[in-house]
């Protein structure tokens, strides 16, 4: 499948960074919004609240920009959000069984905020923090450096964790996200960006017709509470085989135990890679009608593919359009769920004196 970056000549726009107030949280914290408009025609807006990517405008072949990510218009809605729309997620993205793990002989108990398990950092994860944001320009790149300090004991986690995330938008239509963190006591760390995509446009319908390709020959099957069983199972001959392009909806309704347990796709795929920690292609997503696409590259070992099975149309999104069942999908680059309790999974433990680093790139393209 050939593709190219959006054509700047068709999408003449004023490039640069705009900074504006975005209201005050219920507990009095001031929030700002930053809009990065690149010469590629891709424009993103980011909130200091949760490091949320509120909108991503991507042109199609004719230059028509559409917002391809789910979100809300107001801060109050982001404060209430339970779907992690567009947010930075931590300390531990995804689930930890019963919110319990032991480390160096000590037992830790985390917030149990999802059916008895710990999900996405707890009841007040990084998605509810107001981050310190510094805009920067580097050559033609437009960027934001976000910082957050998570205190010792935050949601039950050990150690003070200093987190830095940068969003960098290139003139080529790439959004590069760099995560880094340091700690003063050993702690699990698993950071991700939780954007939901709908390449036909947020609010335009479901994502079942999107075409997906995943660079993964195995996935992590789950139990009834969505905790991985520990097995890394081959996708071959199952509805989880996206090693060649397939529409998201082609097999989602099949009578398959794993699809039944999760109510659709809500699983981590184990990325095939020749070297650990190398930036490699993980996923290619395409809306066949507009031909908009995203190529996702990451240094992470896994990607959570979630088809918005818990969106039920009861919560209004941007422009008053409800977030309907499967109206967006998430492709969250990360380590495997429940790794602190699975010694055979790649480790997520960060030790003092070392630095956690990971990179994910979303390349927004128009397919030929
Ligand atoms: C998880 C889902 C969860 C959702 C919350 C996703 O990352 O995989 O199970 O319900 O986040 O919005």
Short mmCIF file of C-alpha atoms and ligand atoms in Angstrom, two decimals:
data_model
loop_
_atom_site.label_atom_id
_atom_site.label_comp_id
_atom_site.label_asym_id
_atom_site.label_seq_id
_atom_site.Cartn_x
_atom_site.Cartn_y
_atom_site.Cartn_z
CA UNK A 1 0.00 0.00 0.00
CA UNK A 2 1.69 3.24 -1.03
CA UNK A 3 1.06 6.42 0.85
CA UNK A 4 2.33 9.91 1.15
CA UNK A 5 2.28 12.72 3.62
CA UNK A 6 -0.42 15.35 3.23
CA UNK A 7 0.53 17.83 0.49
CA UNK A 8 1.39 21.24 2.01
CA UNK A 9 0.51 23.03 -1.25
CA UNK A 10 -3.06 21.84 -1.00
CA UNK A 11 -3.45 22.68 2.63
CA UNK A 12 -2.00 26.14 2.94
CA UNK A 13 -2.32 27.06 6.59
CA UNK A 14 -0.58 29.31 9.01
CA UNK A 15 1.90 27.20 10.87
CA UNK A 16 2.90 27.87 14.46
CA UNK A 17 1.87 27.34 18.06
CA UNK A 18 -1.09 29.03 19.71
CA UNK A 19 -1.45 29.11 23.51
CA UNK A 20 -4.72 29.99 25.25
CA UNK A 21 -6.54 29.46 28.56
CA UNK A 22 -8.89 26.45 28.63
CA UNK A 23 -10.65 27.02 31.95
CA UNK A 24 -10.18 25.97 35.55
CA UNK A 25 -10.75 22.53 37.08
CA UNK A 26 -13.38 22.03 39.78
CA UNK A 27 -10.56 22.12 42.35
CA UNK A 28 -9.15 25.39 41.00
CA UNK A 29 -6.28 24.36 38.71
CA UNK A 30 -5.80 26.54 35.61
CA UNK A 31 -5.66 24.64 32.33
CA UNK A 32 -4.25 25.78 28.99
CA UNK A 33 -4.71 24.62 25.41
CA UNK A 34 -1.89 24.56 22.84
CA UNK A 35 -2.61 24.31 19.14
CA UNK A 36 0.21 23.16 16.86
CA UNK A 37 -0.45 23.89 13.19
CA UNK A 38 2.18 22.35 10.91
CA UNK A 39 2.88 23.15 7.28
CA UNK A 40 1.81 19.55 6.44
CA UNK A 41 -1.79 20.58 7.12
CA UNK A 42 -1.90 18.40 10.27
CA UNK A 43 -3.03 20.46 13.26
CA UNK A 44 -3.24 19.11 16.79
CA UNK A 45 -4.50 20.66 19.98
CA UNK A 46 -3.25 19.54 23.37
CA UNK A 47 -4.47 20.36 26.89
CA UNK A 48 -2.26 20.73 29.96
CA UNK A 49 -5.02 18.69 31.69
CA UNK A 50 -4.04 15.03 31.25
CA UNK A 51 -1.72 15.93 28.37
CA UNK A 52 -4.87 15.27 26.37
CA UNK A 53 -4.75 15.43 22.57
CA UNK A 54 -8.13 17.09 22.07
CA UNK A 55 -8.14 17.19 18.28
CA UNK A 56 -6.09 16.05 15.30
CA UNK A 57 -7.01 17.67 12.01
CA UNK A 58 -5.81 15.63 9.03
CA UNK A 59 -6.48 16.60 5.40
CA UNK A 60 -7.67 14.05 2.86
CA UNK A 61 -6.55 13.92 -0.80
CA UNK A 62 -8.45 17.06 -1.69
CA UNK A 63 -6.98 18.89 1.28
CA UNK A 64 -10.18 18.75 3.34
CA UNK A 65 -9.25 18.57 7.03
CA UNK A 66 -11.24 16.38 9.38
CA UNK A 67 -10.81 15.82 13.12
CA UNK A 68 -9.78 12.16 13.42
CA UNK A 69 -9.76 11.78 17.21
CA UNK A 70 -12.53 11.48 19.80
CA UNK A 71 -12.81 14.04 22.58
CA UNK A 72 -14.88 16.74 24.25
CA UNK A 73 -15.38 20.47 23.86
CA UNK A 74 -15.03 21.42 27.54
CA UNK A 75 -12.71 20.88 30.49
CA UNK A 76 -15.59 19.78 32.75
CA UNK A 77 -16.24 16.87 30.38
CA UNK A 78 -12.57 15.84 30.46
CA UNK A 79 -12.68 15.94 34.27
CA UNK A 80 -15.62 13.51 34.22
CA UNK A 81 -14.25 11.30 31.44
CA UNK A 82 -13.87 7.59 32.19
CA UNK A 83 -12.74 6.50 28.72
CA UNK A 84 -9.27 8.14 28.81
CA UNK A 85 -10.05 9.95 25.54
CA UNK A 86 -6.81 11.35 24.11
CA UNK A 87 -5.05 11.30 27.48
CA UNK A 88 -1.58 10.43 28.68
CA UNK A 89 -1.92 7.32 30.81
CA UNK A 90 0.25 6.30 33.79
CA UNK A 91 1.86 5.25 36.01
CA UNK A 92 0.79 1.95 34.60
CA UNK A 93 -1.25 1.90 31.41
CA UNK A 94 -3.62 -1.09 31.26
CA UNK A 95 -4.45 -3.56 34.01
CA UNK A 96 -2.66 -5.00 37.05
CA UNK A 97 -4.42 -7.99 38.58
CA UNK A 98 -6.30 -7.05 41.79
CA UNK A 99 -4.09 -3.94 41.95
CA UNK A 100 -1.43 -6.01 43.71
CA UNK A 101 2.21 -6.78 43.09
CA UNK A 102 5.33 -7.36 45.13
CA UNK A 103 8.69 -5.80 44.51
CA UNK A 104 11.95 -6.41 46.34
CA UNK A 105 10.08 -8.39 49.02
CA UNK A 106 7.44 -5.71 49.70
CA UNK A 107 3.74 -6.02 48.82
CA UNK A 108 1.98 -3.08 47.23
CA UNK A 109 -1.76 -2.44 46.82
CA UNK A 110 -2.95 -0.03 44.17
CA UNK A 111 -6.36 1.51 43.57
CA UNK A 112 -8.77 -1.14 42.21
CA UNK A 113 -10.79 0.91 39.78
CA UNK A 114 -11.89 -1.62 37.14
CA UNK A 115 -13.80 -4.72 38.25
CA UNK A 116 -11.40 -5.40 41.11
CA UNK A 117 -8.32 -4.75 38.96
CA UNK A 118 -6.13 -1.67 38.67
CA UNK A 119 -6.58 0.19 35.35
CA UNK A 120 -4.63 3.03 33.76
CA UNK A 121 -2.93 4.34 36.90
CA UNK A 122 -5.95 4.32 39.23
CA UNK A 123 -8.76 6.65 40.20
CA UNK A 124 -6.64 9.77 39.66
CA UNK A 125 -4.03 8.76 37.13
CA UNK A 126 -1.83 10.97 34.97
CA UNK A 127 -4.88 11.62 32.77
CA UNK A 128 -6.32 13.81 35.57
CA UNK A 129 -3.09 15.68 36.37
CA UNK A 130 -2.41 19.22 35.17
CA UNK A 131 0.97 18.97 33.46
CA UNK A 132 3.55 21.73 33.19
CA UNK A 133 3.81 22.49 29.47
CA UNK A 134 6.56 24.31 27.59
CA UNK A 135 6.12 24.90 23.86
CA UNK A 136 9.22 24.72 21.64
CA UNK A 137 10.19 25.13 18.00
CA UNK A 138 13.12 23.14 16.65
CA UNK A 139 13.89 23.89 13.01
CA UNK A 140 10.53 23.39 11.32
CA UNK A 141 9.26 21.06 14.07
CA UNK A 142 6.65 22.31 16.52
CA UNK A 143 6.63 20.77 19.97
CA UNK A 144 5.44 20.68 23.53
CA UNK A 145 7.41 19.40 26.52
CA UNK A 146 5.11 18.20 29.30
CA UNK A 147 6.23 17.40 32.82
CA UNK A 148 4.55 15.86 35.81
CA UNK A 149 5.79 14.73 39.22
CA UNK A 150 3.93 11.80 40.75
CA UNK A 151 4.61 11.74 44.51
CA UNK A 152 5.68 8.70 46.53
CA UNK A 153 2.55 6.68 47.37
CA UNK A 154 0.48 8.15 44.50
CA UNK A 155 -2.41 5.68 43.91
CA UNK A 156 -0.33 3.20 45.95
CA UNK A 157 2.85 3.27 43.81
CA UNK A 158 6.27 3.47 45.44
CA UNK A 159 8.76 6.28 44.82
CA UNK A 160 8.59 9.81 43.46
CA UNK A 161 8.32 9.53 39.68
CA UNK A 162 9.36 12.43 37.45
CA UNK A 163 7.78 12.10 34.03
CA UNK A 164 8.48 14.00 30.84
CA UNK A 165 6.56 13.60 27.60
CA UNK A 166 7.22 15.52 24.41
CA UNK A 167 4.89 15.90 21.46
CA UNK A 168 6.75 16.87 18.29
CA UNK A 169 4.89 17.62 15.06
CA UNK A 170 7.00 17.55 11.89
CA UNK A 171 6.31 19.12 8.50
CA UNK A 172 5.99 15.57 7.20
CA UNK A 173 2.74 14.92 9.11
CA UNK A 174 4.43 12.94 11.87
CA UNK A 175 3.59 13.28 15.55
CA UNK A 176 6.47 11.86 17.60
CA UNK A 177 5.79 11.17 21.27
CA UNK A 178 8.76 10.65 23.59
CA UNK A 179 8.20 9.35 27.10
CA UNK A 180 10.85 9.46 29.81
CA UNK A 181 10.80 9.00 33.57
CA UNK A 182 13.08 8.69 36.57
CA UNK A 183 12.34 7.51 40.10
CA UNK A 184 13.87 7.50 43.58
CA UNK A 185 12.52 4.00 44.43
CA UNK A 186 11.83 0.98 42.24
CA UNK A 187 8.34 1.19 40.69
CA UNK A 188 6.39 -0.21 37.74
CA UNK A 189 6.11 2.25 34.84
CA UNK A 190 4.12 1.78 31.63
CA UNK A 191 3.21 4.99 29.82
CA UNK A 192 0.99 5.43 26.78
CA UNK A 193 -1.08 7.88 24.75
CA UNK A 194 -4.77 6.93 24.72
CA UNK A 195 -6.09 8.62 21.56
CA UNK A 196 -9.14 7.04 19.92
CA UNK A 197 -9.09 7.30 16.15
CA UNK A 198 -11.83 7.50 13.58
CA UNK A 199 -10.16 8.39 10.29
CA UNK A 200 -13.46 9.20 8.62
CA UNK A 201 -13.92 11.87 11.27
CA UNK A 202 -14.88 11.88 14.92
CA UNK A 203 -18.65 11.48 15.20
CA UNK A 204 -19.05 10.14 11.65
CA UNK A 205 -19.96 6.52 12.45
CA UNK A 206 -18.25 3.33 13.57
CA UNK A 207 -14.71 2.12 12.84
CA UNK A 208 -15.66 -1.38 11.64
CA UNK A 209 -14.80 -0.51 8.01
CA UNK A 210 -11.29 0.71 8.84
CA UNK A 211 -8.54 -1.50 7.46
CA UNK A 212 -5.89 -2.56 9.98
CA UNK A 213 -2.54 -4.26 9.67
CA UNK A 214 -0.59 -5.21 12.80
CA UNK A 215 3.02 -6.33 12.82
CA UNK A 216 2.26 -9.03 15.38
CA UNK A 217 2.24 -12.84 15.20
CA UNK A 218 1.12 -13.28 18.82
CA UNK A 219 -1.29 -11.69 21.27
CA UNK A 220 -2.03 -11.95 24.98
CA UNK A 221 -5.27 -13.90 25.59
CA UNK A 222 -7.18 -12.67 28.66
CA UNK A 223 -9.41 -14.03 31.44
CA UNK A 224 -12.94 -12.81 32.13
CA UNK A 225 -11.56 -9.71 33.91
CA UNK A 226 -9.32 -8.80 30.93
CA UNK A 227 -6.10 -9.83 32.70
CA UNK A 228 -3.70 -11.75 30.42
CA UNK A 229 -3.45 -15.45 31.21
CA UNK A 230 0.32 -15.28 30.71
CA UNK A 231 0.21 -17.14 27.40
CA UNK A 232 1.54 -15.49 24.24
CA UNK A 233 -0.73 -17.11 21.66
CA UNK A 234 -0.22 -17.30 17.92
CA UNK A 235 -2.73 -15.21 15.94
CA UNK A 236 -2.62 -17.69 13.06
CA UNK A 237 -6.03 -19.01 12.06
CA UNK A 238 -7.81 -16.72 14.57
CA UNK A 239 -9.73 -13.42 14.25
CA UNK A 240 -6.62 -11.83 15.80
CA UNK A 241 -4.56 -12.27 12.66
CA UNK A 242 -3.99 -8.78 11.23
CA UNK A 243 -0.61 -9.68 9.74
CA UNK A 244 -2.17 -8.84 6.39
CA UNK A 245 -4.64 -5.93 6.05
CA UNK A 246 -8.18 -6.77 7.22
CA UNK A 247 -11.18 -4.66 8.06
CA UNK A 248 -11.70 -4.26 11.79
CA UNK A 249 -15.25 -5.56 11.53
CA UNK A 250 -14.65 -8.58 9.29
CA UNK A 251 -14.33 -11.10 12.15
CA UNK A 252 -15.28 -9.08 15.25
CA UNK A 253 -18.65 -10.87 15.52
CA UNK A 254 -17.23 -14.39 15.23
CA UNK A 255 -17.97 -16.92 17.93
CA UNK A 256 -14.49 -16.77 19.43
CA UNK A 257 -13.84 -17.13 23.16
CA UNK A 258 -11.41 -14.19 23.31
CA UNK A 259 -13.70 -11.82 21.39
CA UNK A 260 -16.56 -12.90 23.65
CA UNK A 261 -14.62 -12.28 26.89
CA UNK A 262 -13.59 -8.77 25.84
CA UNK A 263 -16.76 -7.84 23.93
CA UNK A 264 -14.64 -7.30 20.80
CA UNK A 265 -10.95 -6.53 20.45
CA UNK A 266 -9.37 -5.35 23.70
CA UNK A 267 -6.06 -7.18 23.67
CA UNK A 268 -2.34 -6.57 23.60
CA UNK A 269 -0.56 -7.67 20.45
CA UNK A 270 3.06 -8.76 20.79
CA UNK A 271 5.01 -6.83 18.18
CA UNK A 272 7.40 -8.73 15.91
CA UNK A 273 10.76 -7.03 15.96
CA UNK A 274 14.31 -7.85 15.05
CA UNK A 275 15.85 -5.87 17.92
CA UNK A 276 14.38 -4.88 21.27
CA UNK A 277 13.70 -1.16 21.82
CA UNK A 278 14.16 -0.26 18.15
CA UNK A 279 11.65 2.09 16.56
CA UNK A 280 9.68 -0.22 14.23
CA UNK A 281 6.39 -0.21 12.36
CA UNK A 282 3.65 -1.59 14.62
CA UNK A 283 0.35 -0.77 12.89
CA UNK A 284 -1.13 0.65 9.73
CA UNK A 285 -4.70 1.90 9.80
CA UNK A 286 -6.68 3.17 6.80
CA UNK A 287 -10.12 4.57 6.20
CA UNK A 288 -10.82 3.17 2.72
CA UNK A 289 -13.25 5.95 1.80
CA UNK A 290 -11.23 9.08 2.58
CA UNK A 291 -7.93 7.17 2.17
CA UNK A 292 -6.63 8.83 5.34
CA UNK A 293 -4.19 6.61 7.16
CA UNK A 294 -1.96 6.36 10.19
CA UNK A 295 1.27 4.42 10.39
CA UNK A 296 2.30 3.81 13.98
CA UNK A 297 5.92 3.17 14.93
CA UNK A 298 7.09 2.34 18.42
CA UNK A 299 9.95 1.13 20.59
CA UNK A 300 7.44 -0.64 22.88
CA UNK A 301 7.04 -4.44 22.84
CA UNK A 302 3.24 -4.34 22.53
CA UNK A 303 0.21 -2.49 21.25
CA UNK A 304 -3.26 -2.64 22.82
CA UNK A 305 -5.93 -2.76 20.14
CA UNK A 306 -9.26 -1.65 21.65
CA UNK A 307 -12.38 -1.26 19.51
CA UNK A 308 -14.33 1.07 21.81
CA UNK A 309 -16.51 -1.76 23.11
CA UNK A 310 -17.35 0.16 26.28
CA UNK A 311 -18.48 3.31 24.44
CA UNK A 312 -22.27 3.15 24.67
CA UNK A 313 -23.59 6.44 23.30
CA UNK A 314 -24.54 7.82 26.71
CA UNK A 315 -21.68 10.35 26.85
CA UNK A 316 -21.68 13.35 24.51
CA UNK A 317 -18.53 14.24 22.63
CA UNK A 318 -17.39 17.19 20.53
CA UNK A 319 -20.21 19.10 18.88
CA UNK A 320 -22.78 17.29 21.07
CA UNK A 321 -22.38 14.03 19.13
CA UNK A 322 -22.52 10.97 21.42
CA UNK A 323 -19.57 8.59 21.64
CA UNK A 324 -21.39 5.62 20.20
CA UNK A 325 -20.45 1.93 20.44
CA UNK A 326 -17.25 1.35 18.47
CA UNK A 327 -17.18 4.90 17.09
CA UNK A 328 -13.43 5.06 17.71
CA UNK A 329 -10.56 2.64 18.18
CA UNK A 330 -7.41 2.92 20.26
CA UNK A 331 -3.98 1.58 19.35
CA UNK A 332 -2.01 2.06 22.55
CA UNK A 333 1.71 1.32 22.39
CA UNK A 334 2.82 -0.16 25.71
CA UNK A 335 4.28 -3.05 27.68
CA UNK A 336 2.03 -6.01 28.39
CA UNK A 337 -0.74 -5.75 30.99
CA UNK A 338 -0.08 -7.16 34.46
CA UNK A 339 3.67 -7.41 33.82
CA UNK A 340 4.55 -6.80 37.51
CA UNK A 341 2.91 -10.21 38.21
CA UNK A 342 4.24 -12.01 35.11
CA UNK A 343 8.01 -12.61 35.41
CA UNK A 344 8.14 -13.96 31.84
CA UNK A 345 6.84 -10.68 30.35
CA UNK A 346 9.33 -7.87 29.54
CA UNK A 347 10.00 -6.02 32.79
CA UNK A 348 8.23 -2.74 33.55
CA UNK A 349 10.21 -2.02 36.72
CA UNK A 350 12.12 1.26 36.74
CA UNK A 351 15.02 1.49 39.18
CA UNK A 352 16.61 4.61 40.67
CA UNK A 353 19.64 5.78 38.70
CA UNK A 354 18.18 4.57 35.38
CA UNK A 355 15.86 6.30 32.95
CA UNK A 356 12.69 4.95 31.38
CA UNK A 357 12.56 5.91 27.70
CA UNK A 358 10.15 5.07 24.93
CA UNK A 359 9.08 6.57 21.64
CA UNK A 360 5.94 6.28 19.53
CA UNK A 361 5.35 8.00 16.19
CA UNK A 362 1.98 8.50 14.53
CA UNK A 363 2.52 9.27 10.84
CA UNK A 364 -0.64 10.73 9.34
CA UNK A 365 -0.77 9.96 5.63
CA UNK A 366 -3.03 9.94 2.61
CA UNK A 367 -2.98 6.56 0.82
CA UNK A 368 -2.91 6.44 -2.98
C1 LIG B 1 -8.67 -0.70 27.77
C2 LIG B 1 -10.14 -0.98 27.94
C3 LIG B 1 -10.71 0.10 28.80
C4 LIG B 1 -10.45 1.43 28.16
C5 LIG B 1 -10.93 2.54 29.03
C6 LIG B 1 -8.50 0.63 27.14
O1 LIG B 1 -7.15 0.93 27.05
O2 LIG B 1 -8.04 -1.68 26.99
O3 LIG B 1 -10.36 -2.25 28.52
O4 LIG B 1 -12.06 -0.08 29.02
O5 LIG B 1 -9.09 1.61 27.94
O6 LIG B 1 -11.39 3.52 28.27
#
